[in-house]
Structure formats: C-alpha cells, structure tokens
Short mmCIF file of C-alpha atoms and ligand atoms in Angstrom, two decimals:
data_model
loop_
_atom_site.label_atom_id
_atom_site.label_comp_id
_atom_site.label_asym_id
_atom_site.label_seq_id
_atom_site.Cartn_x
_atom_site.Cartn_y
_atom_site.Cartn_z
CA MET A 5 50.74 5.97 -39.07
CA THR A 6 47.33 4.92 -40.84
CA LEU A 7 46.13 5.97 -44.25
CA SER A 8 43.59 2.90 -44.78
CA GLY A 9 40.75 3.12 -47.24
CA LYS A 10 42.42 6.61 -48.68
CA HIS A 11 42.31 6.96 -51.92
CA ILE A 12 45.54 8.95 -52.75
CA LEU A 13 45.55 10.45 -56.44
CA LEU A 14 49.36 10.92 -56.97
CA GLY A 15 50.74 12.38 -60.40
CA ILE A 16 54.35 12.35 -60.87
CA SER A 17 55.81 15.42 -62.54
CA GLY A 18 58.88 14.96 -64.74
CA GLY A 19 62.33 16.02 -62.59
CA ILE A 20 64.49 12.92 -61.60
CA ALA A 21 63.08 13.02 -58.26
CA ALA A 22 60.38 11.08 -60.24
CA TYR A 23 62.48 8.23 -58.77
CA LYS A 24 61.33 8.17 -55.66
CA ALA A 25 57.30 8.16 -56.65
CA SER A 26 58.14 4.46 -56.67
CA ASP A 27 59.28 4.12 -52.99
CA LEU A 28 56.37 6.81 -51.96
CA THR A 29 53.57 4.81 -54.09
CA ARG A 30 55.28 1.81 -52.54
CA ARG A 31 54.98 4.19 -48.84
CA LEU A 32 51.61 5.29 -49.26
CA ARG A 33 49.35 1.27 -50.04
CA ASP A 34 52.20 0.41 -46.56
CA ALA A 35 50.18 2.94 -44.81
CA GLY A 36 46.97 1.87 -46.29
CA ALA A 37 46.17 4.11 -48.76
CA GLU A 38 45.31 2.27 -52.66
CA VAL A 39 47.09 4.44 -55.11
CA ARG A 40 46.22 5.54 -58.14
CA VAL A 41 49.51 7.25 -60.95
CA VAL A 42 49.23 9.77 -63.21
CA MET A 43 52.50 11.02 -64.65
CA THR A 44 52.91 13.45 -67.58
CA GLU A 45 54.59 12.63 -70.32
CA GLY A 46 58.02 13.85 -69.22
CA ALA A 47 57.75 11.94 -66.28
CA THR A 48 57.84 9.11 -68.22
CA HIS A 49 61.06 9.36 -69.23
CA PHE A 50 62.81 9.41 -65.59
CA ILE A 51 60.94 6.17 -64.69
CA THR A 52 58.61 3.86 -66.51
CA PRO A 53 54.76 3.22 -66.13
CA LEU A 54 55.39 -0.18 -66.23
CA THR A 55 57.21 0.53 -62.51
CA LEU A 56 54.90 2.47 -61.02
CA GLN A 57 52.34 -0.18 -62.61
CA ALA A 58 53.64 -3.38 -60.46
CA LEU A 59 53.50 -1.22 -57.41
CA SER A 60 50.84 0.66 -57.35
CA GLY A 61 48.59 -2.17 -58.68
CA HIS A 62 47.15 -0.40 -61.15
CA PRO A 63 47.59 0.68 -64.63
CA VAL A 64 48.84 4.19 -64.92
CA ARG A 65 47.24 7.11 -66.90
CA VAL A 66 49.33 9.97 -69.41
CA SER A 67 47.24 10.38 -71.64
CA LEU A 68 43.71 12.41 -72.09
CA TRP A 69 43.39 10.51 -75.00
CA ASP A 70 43.84 6.71 -74.17
CA GLU A 71 40.19 5.20 -74.89
CA GLU A 72 40.62 1.88 -73.13
CA HIS A 73 41.64 3.34 -69.82
CA GLU A 74 38.81 6.46 -70.62
CA ALA A 75 36.17 3.29 -71.03
CA ALA A 76 37.44 1.49 -67.71
CA MET A 77 37.64 4.63 -65.35
CA GLY A 78 37.54 8.29 -67.25
CA HIS A 79 39.29 10.95 -66.21
CA ILE A 80 35.86 12.29 -64.84
CA GLU A 81 35.24 9.36 -62.28
CA LEU A 82 39.49 9.29 -61.63
CA ALA A 83 39.04 12.90 -60.50
CA ARG A 84 35.27 11.88 -58.30
CA TRP A 85 36.97 8.73 -56.63
CA ALA A 86 40.57 11.02 -55.37
CA ASP A 87 40.33 11.86 -51.89
CA ALA A 88 43.45 14.14 -52.46
CA ILE A 89 45.84 14.18 -55.28
CA LEU A 90 49.26 14.42 -54.14
CA ILE A 91 51.49 15.84 -57.29
CA ALA A 92 55.88 14.54 -55.96
CA PRO A 93 57.28 15.51 -57.76
CA ALA A 94 55.83 19.31 -59.01
CA SER A 95 58.32 20.71 -61.49
CA ALA A 96 58.04 24.21 -62.04
CA ASP A 97 56.73 24.00 -65.19
CA LEU A 98 53.94 21.32 -63.58
CA MET A 99 53.59 24.44 -61.46
CA ALA A 100 53.18 27.73 -63.84
CA ARG A 101 50.54 24.97 -66.02
CA LEU A 102 48.91 24.28 -63.21
CA ALA A 103 49.23 28.48 -61.28
CA ALA A 104 47.63 29.29 -65.53
CA GLY A 105 44.99 26.62 -64.52
CA MET A 106 45.66 24.69 -67.79
CA ALA A 107 44.53 21.64 -68.41
CA ASN A 108 47.15 20.38 -71.80
CA ASP A 109 47.20 17.02 -70.41
CA LEU A 110 45.71 14.10 -68.18
CA LEU A 111 47.39 16.02 -65.05
CA THR A 112 46.48 19.20 -65.01
CA THR A 113 42.82 18.46 -66.12
CA LEU A 114 42.75 16.17 -63.32
CA CYS A 115 43.50 19.10 -60.97
CA LEU A 116 40.73 21.06 -62.49
CA ALA A 117 38.69 18.70 -62.27
CA CYS A 118 39.32 17.35 -59.22
CA GLU A 119 38.07 19.19 -55.80
CA ALA A 120 39.86 16.77 -53.21
CA PRO A 121 42.29 18.84 -51.06
CA MET A 122 46.18 18.84 -53.53
CA PHE A 123 49.78 18.48 -51.93
CA LEU A 124 52.47 19.57 -54.00
CA ALA A 125 56.25 18.60 -53.08
CA PRO A 126 57.95 20.52 -55.63
CA ALA A 127 62.21 19.21 -56.62
CA MET A 128 64.13 20.95 -58.65
CA ASN A 129 67.17 23.22 -59.51
CA ARG A 130 67.25 25.89 -56.20
CA VAL A 131 67.68 28.26 -59.22
CA MET A 132 64.34 27.68 -60.39
CA TRP A 133 63.21 27.09 -57.22
CA ALA A 134 64.17 30.93 -56.13
CA HIS A 135 63.02 32.69 -59.31
CA PRO A 136 59.69 35.54 -58.89
CA ALA A 137 58.33 33.30 -61.73
CA THR A 138 58.56 30.01 -59.68
CA ARG A 139 57.25 31.49 -56.10
CA ALA A 140 54.82 33.35 -57.51
CA ASN A 141 52.92 30.30 -58.67
CA ALA A 142 53.58 28.93 -55.58
CA ALA A 143 52.09 31.64 -54.15
CA THR A 144 49.05 31.45 -56.44
CA LEU A 145 48.30 27.33 -56.14
CA GLN A 146 48.92 27.93 -51.69
CA GLU A 147 46.09 31.17 -52.15
CA ARG A 148 43.38 28.86 -53.84
CA GLY A 149 43.96 26.49 -51.47
CA ALA A 150 47.37 23.72 -52.10
CA THR A 151 49.61 22.08 -49.65
CA LEU A 152 53.18 22.80 -50.66
CA LEU A 153 54.83 19.83 -48.72
CA GLY A 154 58.74 21.49 -49.02
CA PRO A 155 60.62 21.48 -50.52
CA GLY A 156 64.08 20.98 -48.76
CA ALA A 157 67.54 22.36 -48.75
CA GLY A 158 70.21 18.91 -49.41
CA SER A 159 72.70 18.88 -52.04
CA GLN A 160 70.89 18.40 -55.36
CA ALA A 161 70.66 16.40 -58.40
CA CYS A 162 72.36 19.02 -60.58
CA GLY A 163 75.36 19.25 -57.83
CA GLU A 164 74.60 22.18 -56.16
CA THR A 165 73.44 22.66 -52.36
CA GLY A 166 70.70 24.74 -51.57
CA GLU A 167 66.97 24.26 -51.29
CA GLY A 168 64.57 22.41 -54.14
CA ARG A 169 64.59 19.18 -52.33
CA MET A 170 61.51 16.65 -53.18
CA LEU A 171 61.03 15.67 -49.06
CA GLU A 172 61.71 11.80 -48.42
CA PRO A 173 58.94 9.66 -49.40
CA LEU A 174 58.22 8.94 -45.04
CA ASP A 175 58.02 12.49 -44.98
CA LEU A 176 55.07 13.29 -47.63
CA VAL A 177 53.10 10.16 -46.66
CA GLU A 178 52.97 11.73 -42.60
CA HIS A 179 51.99 15.09 -44.19
CA LEU A 180 49.28 13.05 -45.61
CA HIS A 181 48.69 11.41 -42.72
CA LYS A 182 48.10 14.98 -40.44
CA HIS A 183 45.90 16.19 -43.19
CA PHE A 184 43.35 13.19 -42.30
CA SER A 185 43.48 12.49 -39.01
CA ILE A 186 42.97 16.49 -37.54
CA GLY A 187 40.20 16.54 -39.92
CA PRO A 188 37.42 18.56 -38.94
CA LEU A 189 35.50 15.31 -37.52
CA ALA A 190 38.38 13.99 -35.50
CA GLY A 191 37.91 12.35 -32.20
CA LYS A 192 34.20 11.99 -32.82
CA LYS A 193 31.92 9.12 -33.42
CA VAL A 194 29.33 9.10 -36.54
CA VAL A 195 26.65 6.37 -36.33
CA ILE A 196 25.39 6.56 -40.07
CA THR A 197 21.89 4.25 -41.30
CA ALA A 198 22.00 3.82 -45.26
CA GLY A 199 19.94 1.32 -47.89
CA PRO A 200 17.00 0.09 -46.77
CA THR A 201 15.29 -2.47 -45.34
CA ARG A 202 12.86 -5.65 -45.53
CA GLU A 203 10.34 -6.76 -43.57
CA ALA A 204 9.25 -9.74 -44.32
CA ILE A 205 6.16 -10.85 -44.76
CA ASP A 206 6.81 -15.14 -44.65
CA PRO A 207 10.54 -16.95 -45.32
CA VAL A 208 10.59 -15.84 -49.00
CA ARG A 209 8.86 -12.57 -49.82
CA TYR A 210 8.71 -8.86 -48.21
CA ILE A 211 8.49 -5.92 -48.78
CA SER A 212 11.59 -2.67 -48.93
CA ASN A 213 12.48 0.37 -51.38
CA ARG A 214 13.82 1.26 -54.52
CA SER A 215 17.58 3.09 -51.38
CA SER A 216 20.43 1.80 -52.26
CA GLY A 217 21.84 3.61 -50.08
CA ARG A 218 24.82 5.66 -52.03
CA MET A 219 24.45 8.58 -49.86
CA GLY A 220 25.14 7.22 -47.29
CA TYR A 221 28.04 5.05 -47.91
CA ALA A 222 29.37 7.70 -49.55
CA LEU A 223 28.17 10.27 -46.14
CA ALA A 224 30.29 7.13 -44.37
CA GLU A 225 33.55 7.77 -46.68
CA ALA A 226 33.81 11.69 -45.94
CA ALA A 227 33.29 11.33 -42.63
CA ARG A 228 36.03 8.80 -42.18
CA ASN A 229 37.79 11.05 -43.89
CA ALA A 230 36.99 13.77 -41.99
CA GLY A 231 38.55 12.35 -38.86
CA ALA A 232 35.33 9.99 -37.70
CA GLU A 233 34.88 6.77 -36.26
CA VAL A 234 32.78 5.32 -38.47
CA VAL A 235 29.43 2.56 -37.79
CA LEU A 236 27.87 2.00 -40.54
CA VAL A 237 24.25 0.60 -40.10
CA SER A 238 23.07 -0.95 -43.66
CA GLY A 239 20.20 -2.68 -44.71
CA PRO A 240 21.23 -4.61 -47.91
CA THR A 241 22.66 -2.86 -50.45
CA ALA A 242 25.47 -3.99 -53.14
CA LEU A 243 28.22 -1.76 -51.63
CA PRO A 244 31.53 -2.11 -50.64
CA ALA A 245 31.92 -0.69 -47.13
CA PRO A 246 34.11 1.88 -47.38
CA ALA A 247 37.55 0.86 -45.85
CA GLY A 248 38.15 1.99 -41.66
CA VAL A 249 34.19 2.19 -41.93
CA GLN A 250 32.65 -0.58 -39.36
CA ARG A 251 29.72 -1.95 -40.77
CA ILE A 252 27.20 -3.73 -39.35
CA ASP A 253 24.75 -5.63 -41.32
CA VAL A 254 21.06 -5.59 -40.71
CA GLU A 255 17.92 -6.57 -43.09
CA SER A 256 14.72 -5.49 -41.08
CA ALA A 257 13.55 -1.49 -39.40
CA LEU A 258 13.42 -3.05 -36.13
CA ALA A 259 17.18 -4.99 -36.36
CA MET A 260 18.56 -1.29 -37.76
CA ARG A 261 17.18 0.04 -34.90
CA GLU A 262 18.38 -2.61 -32.04
CA ALA A 263 22.08 -1.88 -34.53
CA VAL A 264 21.93 1.72 -33.98
CA MET A 265 20.92 1.54 -30.09
CA GLN A 266 24.20 -0.33 -29.40
CA ALA A 267 26.47 1.71 -31.18
CA LEU A 268 25.12 4.53 -29.23
CA PRO A 269 26.04 6.64 -27.71
CA CYS A 270 27.66 8.82 -30.37
CA ASP A 271 28.95 12.49 -31.34
CA LEU A 272 27.06 12.21 -34.42
CA PHE A 273 24.26 10.70 -35.54
CA ILE A 274 23.10 10.65 -39.53
CA GLY A 275 20.07 8.83 -40.81
CA THR A 276 20.15 8.29 -44.18
CA ALA A 277 18.25 5.29 -44.64
CA ALA A 278 14.71 4.49 -46.34
CA VAL A 279 13.81 2.98 -43.19
CA ALA A 280 10.41 0.78 -44.34
CA ASP A 281 7.30 2.74 -42.18
CA TYR A 282 5.33 -0.19 -41.66
CA ARG A 283 6.52 -3.34 -41.63
CA ALA A 284 4.05 -7.03 -42.05
CA ALA A 285 2.16 -7.31 -38.23
CA VAL A 286 2.71 -10.97 -38.09
CA ILE A 287 5.50 -12.87 -40.19
CA ALA A 288 3.83 -15.69 -42.31
CA PRO A 289 5.86 -18.73 -40.32
CA GLY A 290 5.31 -20.84 -44.18
CA LYS A 291 5.07 -19.41 -47.53
CA ILE A 292 2.05 -17.87 -47.84
CA LYS A 293 0.08 -19.67 -50.72
CA LYS A 294 -2.00 -18.23 -53.55
CA ALA A 295 -5.42 -19.76 -51.77
CA SER A 296 -8.23 -16.74 -52.61
CA ASP A 297 -8.17 -13.93 -55.66
CA THR A 298 -7.25 -11.26 -52.73
CA LEU A 299 -5.48 -11.26 -50.00
CA ALA A 300 -4.81 -8.24 -47.15
CA ILE A 301 -1.68 -8.09 -45.17
CA GLU A 302 -2.47 -5.92 -41.83
CA LEU A 303 0.99 -4.23 -41.15
CA VAL A 304 1.44 -1.85 -38.58
CA LYS A 305 4.35 0.91 -37.70
CA ASN A 306 7.73 0.37 -36.98
CA PRO A 307 9.51 2.54 -34.56
CA ASP A 308 10.49 5.96 -35.99
CA ILE A 309 15.05 5.45 -35.14
CA LEU A 310 15.66 8.33 -35.98
CA ALA A 311 13.17 10.68 -33.77
CA GLU A 312 14.63 7.90 -31.46
CA VAL A 313 17.75 8.81 -30.97
CA ALA A 314 16.83 12.71 -31.26
CA ALA A 315 14.63 12.22 -28.20
CA ARG A 316 17.60 10.67 -26.02
CA PRO A 317 18.76 12.83 -22.71
CA ASP A 318 22.79 12.21 -24.15
CA ARG A 319 20.98 12.79 -27.94
CA PRO A 320 23.94 13.97 -30.32
CA PHE A 321 23.81 16.03 -33.03
CA THR A 322 20.78 14.85 -34.75
CA VAL A 323 21.22 14.55 -38.74
CA GLY A 324 17.40 13.39 -40.57
CA PHE A 325 16.90 13.11 -44.56
CA ALA A 326 13.57 13.78 -46.24
CA ALA A 327 13.20 12.15 -49.75
CA GLU A 328 9.58 13.76 -50.78
CA THR A 329 7.62 14.54 -54.05
CA ASP A 330 6.09 17.91 -52.68
CA HIS A 331 6.45 20.95 -51.29
CA LEU A 332 9.90 19.52 -50.48
CA LEU A 333 10.50 22.03 -47.70
CA ASP A 334 7.32 22.55 -45.74
CA HIS A 335 7.89 18.90 -44.92
CA ALA A 336 11.37 18.86 -44.71
CA ARG A 337 11.27 22.21 -41.70
CA ASP A 338 8.36 20.01 -40.23
CA LYS A 339 10.22 17.53 -39.65
CA LEU A 340 13.31 19.12 -38.47
CA VAL A 341 11.10 20.47 -35.88
CA ARG A 342 8.63 17.53 -35.97
CA LYS A 343 11.78 14.92 -34.78
CA HIS A 344 13.47 18.29 -32.59
CA LEU A 345 16.87 17.12 -35.54
CA ASP A 346 19.49 19.83 -35.98
CA MET A 347 20.08 19.61 -39.30
CA ILE A 348 17.25 18.06 -42.19
CA ALA A 349 18.99 17.26 -45.43
CA ALA A 350 16.51 16.83 -48.16
CA ASN A 351 15.94 16.05 -51.35
CA ARG A 352 13.16 15.72 -53.90
CA VAL A 353 12.89 11.92 -55.45
CA GLY A 354 10.46 11.09 -58.12
CA GLU A 355 11.07 9.25 -61.51
CA GLY A 356 14.78 9.40 -62.18
CA LEU A 357 15.04 11.15 -59.06
CA ALA A 358 17.70 10.68 -56.10
CA PHE A 359 16.82 6.92 -55.02
CA ASP A 360 19.30 4.73 -57.53
CA GLN A 361 20.85 7.04 -58.97
CA PRO A 362 24.56 8.24 -58.38
CA ASP A 363 23.60 11.52 -58.73
CA ASN A 364 21.12 14.28 -56.03
CA ALA A 365 20.68 17.90 -55.12
CA LEU A 366 19.38 18.69 -51.73
CA THR A 367 18.70 21.63 -50.06
CA VAL A 368 20.19 21.26 -46.54
CA LEU A 369 17.77 23.25 -43.48
CA TRP A 370 19.58 24.36 -39.56
CA ARG A 371 17.28 25.97 -36.69
CA ASP A 372 18.04 29.54 -38.12
CA GLY A 373 19.39 28.83 -41.88
CA ILE A 374 19.29 27.48 -45.37
CA LYS A 375 22.26 26.80 -48.18
CA GLU A 376 21.33 24.43 -51.11
CA LEU A 377 24.07 21.82 -52.66
CA PRO A 378 22.96 21.42 -56.28
CA GLN A 379 23.34 18.58 -58.73
CA ALA A 380 26.00 16.78 -58.42
CA ASP A 381 27.76 13.31 -57.32
CA LYS A 382 26.51 11.67 -54.26
CA ARG A 383 30.61 11.34 -53.13
CA VAL A 384 30.96 14.99 -53.55
CA LEU A 385 27.11 16.20 -52.18
CA ALA A 386 28.66 14.40 -49.69
CA ARG A 387 31.75 15.03 -49.00
CA GLN A 388 30.00 19.03 -48.69
CA LEU A 389 27.25 18.08 -46.23
CA ILE A 390 30.04 16.60 -44.09
CA GLU A 391 31.70 20.83 -44.33
CA LEU A 392 28.55 21.53 -43.35
CA ILE A 393 27.29 19.79 -40.43
CA ALA A 394 30.85 19.73 -38.64
CA ASP A 395 30.50 23.37 -39.04
CA ARG A 396 27.91 23.32 -36.14
CA VAL A 397 28.97 19.79 -34.43
CA HIS A 398 31.01 21.54 -32.79
CA ASP A 399 28.99 23.53 -31.10
CA HIS A 400 26.09 21.57 -29.84
CA ALA A 401 26.11 20.89 -26.23
N1 CTP B 15 13.53 7.73 -40.29
C1 CTP B 15 14.12 6.63 -39.54
N2 CTP B 15 13.51 5.19 -39.22
C2 CTP B 15 11.46 5.46 -39.23
C3 CTP B 15 11.93 5.83 -40.31
C4 CTP B 15 12.43 6.94 -41.05
O1 CTP B 15 15.02 6.49 -39.09
N3 CTP B 15 11.19 4.07 -38.96
C5 CTP B 15 14.85 8.84 -40.73
C6 CTP B 15 15.20 8.35 -42.44
O2 CTP B 15 16.63 7.95 -42.77
C7 CTP B 15 15.22 9.70 -42.08
C8 CTP B 15 14.46 10.40 -41.82
O3 CTP B 15 13.90 9.25 -40.84
O4 CTP B 15 16.07 10.40 -42.54
C9 CTP B 15 12.85 10.46 -42.82
O5 CTP B 15 11.86 10.67 -42.25
P1 CTP B 15 10.49 9.95 -42.74
O6 CTP B 15 9.21 10.57 -41.86
O7 CTP B 15 10.48 8.84 -42.20
O8 CTP B 15 10.15 10.20 -44.10
P2 CTP B 15 9.31 10.02 -45.37
O9 CTP B 15 8.75 8.22 -44.67
O10 CTP B 15 9.16 10.19 -45.94
O11 CTP B 15 7.95 10.14 -43.92
P3 CTP B 15 6.17 10.14 -44.62
O12 CTP B 15 6.00 9.60 -44.73
O13 CTP B 15 5.25 11.42 -43.35
O14 CTP B 15 6.14 11.76 -44.96
#
C-alpha cells in the first residue's frame, strides 16, 4: 500500500479521538505521504501541536493569524499544496461549520479555499451523530463531494456503545490509498515532456528559452495523482521531480526525442516542453573566439517530437501545447490538425504571461470541443486538464 509523494493535509478537530491523530500521522508517513497538520483550537486541548510537529516533521498550524507561518507557507499556498484533505477526527461542530460554509478558523478557511478532494472521519457521541442536525450536515457535505469515512460502531470514550467511533488509522490510510489507486488514469502509462531544451553552440554556450518546466511538472504530479504511471522527460529545470514519477533528464531536443521514443509505447503523451525548433548545424569542438565583428551560426530544424509520436501506428492519446502571442485559437487549431493531435492546450505568451510564471490560463481544443480553463495556479490548471484528458482517453482506440 503506498501513498508515495501524496500531499495530505491532515485536519484535526476537537474531540477525544484526536489522540488517534498521532498514530494516523505516522501511518500516513509510513505509507509514503507528506503530511501537514492543521488543528482547530479545540483539538489542542486533546493533543499538543508539538507531538504532531514531531511526527509530521513540519510545524503544525492552528491560527489563521499567525504571521510567522503565513510568511513561510501561507494558507492559500497550503490549500494548493494539498492533494487531499483528511479531517480526522471530524467533530459535530466542525461538520456544522463546514456545511454552513464558515471560515472562522484556519482549518475551515483552508477547506473553503482548497479544490482537492476532502475526506471526513467523523467521531462523536452516538446521540450527537444520530441528531438530525448532524445528519443533515453530513448529507450536505457529501452532496458537495466530500467523502465520509465511517464512523464505525463500538464502545465510545463516553462509556456508551453505538455508532460514532472514528475509524482506525490504518483503515483511513487504506481508504486514501484506494482513492488514489482507482483514479481516472489508473493502469495508464503517461509520458510527459517538460522544460526547455538546450542546443549547444560550442562546449560552453547554448541556445535555450525561458520555459520553467512548471506546467509539465504540475501535469506529471496530477497524472500521478490520477493513478497513472508517469515518465517525465525533462530538459534542464530547477524543479524537484514529483515523488513517484520517473524523471529522465535530457539537454538537447535530439536527446529528448531519443528518451521519448525509448519510453514508448504509452497510453497518453503530453508535450509541454518548449523544444528548441532549431539547433546549430555544427557544434564547434572548441570555444568560439570573438575573432570577427559578426558571427553567423547556421541552424537546422529539430525533429518535431510531438508530431512524430502522433504519427506512430501505436499512437497514444496525444496532447500538445501551443504558446502563442497572437491569433491564439487559429494557430492552436491549425497545430491540432497538422500534427494529428487528440487535444491541444493553448496559452497566450508574452510580457509577464505564462512562461516562467506560477499562473496560467488555457484554452483547450479537441476535434469537436473547446473548454476555457481560466487563470489559475499551474497546479490547479494541471488537475483540471488531467480531468478533461481522462474523460476522453478511455474512448481512444
Ligand atoms: N514540440 C515538440 N517537438 C518540437 C517542437 C515542438 O514536441 N521539436 C511540441 C511542444 O512540446 C508543444 C508543441 O509541439 O506541445 C508546440 O508546437 P510548435 O508547433 O512547436 O509550437 P511553436 O514552436 O510555437 O510553433 P511555430 O513556431 O511553428 O508557431
């Protein structure tokens, strides 16, 4: 069972079952997850933040008004970071506040600001759980997409016996594992290119571009979260490889092409790399000296990796990117048809747009459809794009 590299935001609310959160934190980490803990003020009366800080390996957050923590990883960043929110225990009060859409402490604010799936492990006295108010809140939260894990039945801390016990930590980890392993891309192999390429001119110089690789890395992470086996063929970037993703580092377009062909066949190919269109016809064996006032370097065209993948007889579902400064839709549609793609994600580039930026906006086109994904953090966009792709990849012969 693995949650390798998954970012789990563990919310702990005030209830006696909060003591089980320490074991839960350990179990989540044993399964490979990265855990960040947020507690309600009530929870701190049952278990100390220090215990959970030691077990999670990260500072625990309680208050929305903590300047030091907000300066390190702000609550919105934390909301974006999460691949899933698990609230264990979820008290009657917390569920009521979530159902009402309140944001009167850090945990409820995070839940409102987070687009990742939410799992609630209710724990309370059996009469509180059976109360129509609690049942109505649970139903509301489920209608909005939250998953309720438990509660189980048995003896309760209050001395009564009945329904309202929090599920055991291992059961909760198992539920999360199932969620990630039956994702929409489970069992699929995905190959993604990312970052810029570097085309050598001589041993110390190269031609390259401003691509940061962020979009491709975010897609690799989102595809992994959707259950796929992911190979990321990456040009030089400063980004860490998402855990559980196989990264192959390359420099030039020719090396990227070679690595991609080695990684095939696959079910889905996404070309996000800003592959240099041209390379030097000849790479000077020694450093070029500034002997003359002008210098001409002859360039030759690089192979189009995306088009080559799409032209194969065993072609995967093929998705390209189009970065354009003008006539966005016309150019993107032209690329979709010309390169025989199944889908293309187009974005506007230019001063302060897209390249090297954490945010982006995409217009996604396929043969008989179009969808706008408005300006958002690239990780959020990646999740949305993977959902769009997953809806179609299964129909691909
Ligand atoms: N691509 C590729 N191999 C190349 C060039 C581009 O795989 N040698 C992929 C990119 O990863 C991206 C898409 O093709 O998915 C971009 O298309 P492209 O036509 O190269 O875009 P531009 O270079 O912007 O095209 P043009 O200059 O012709 O408008």
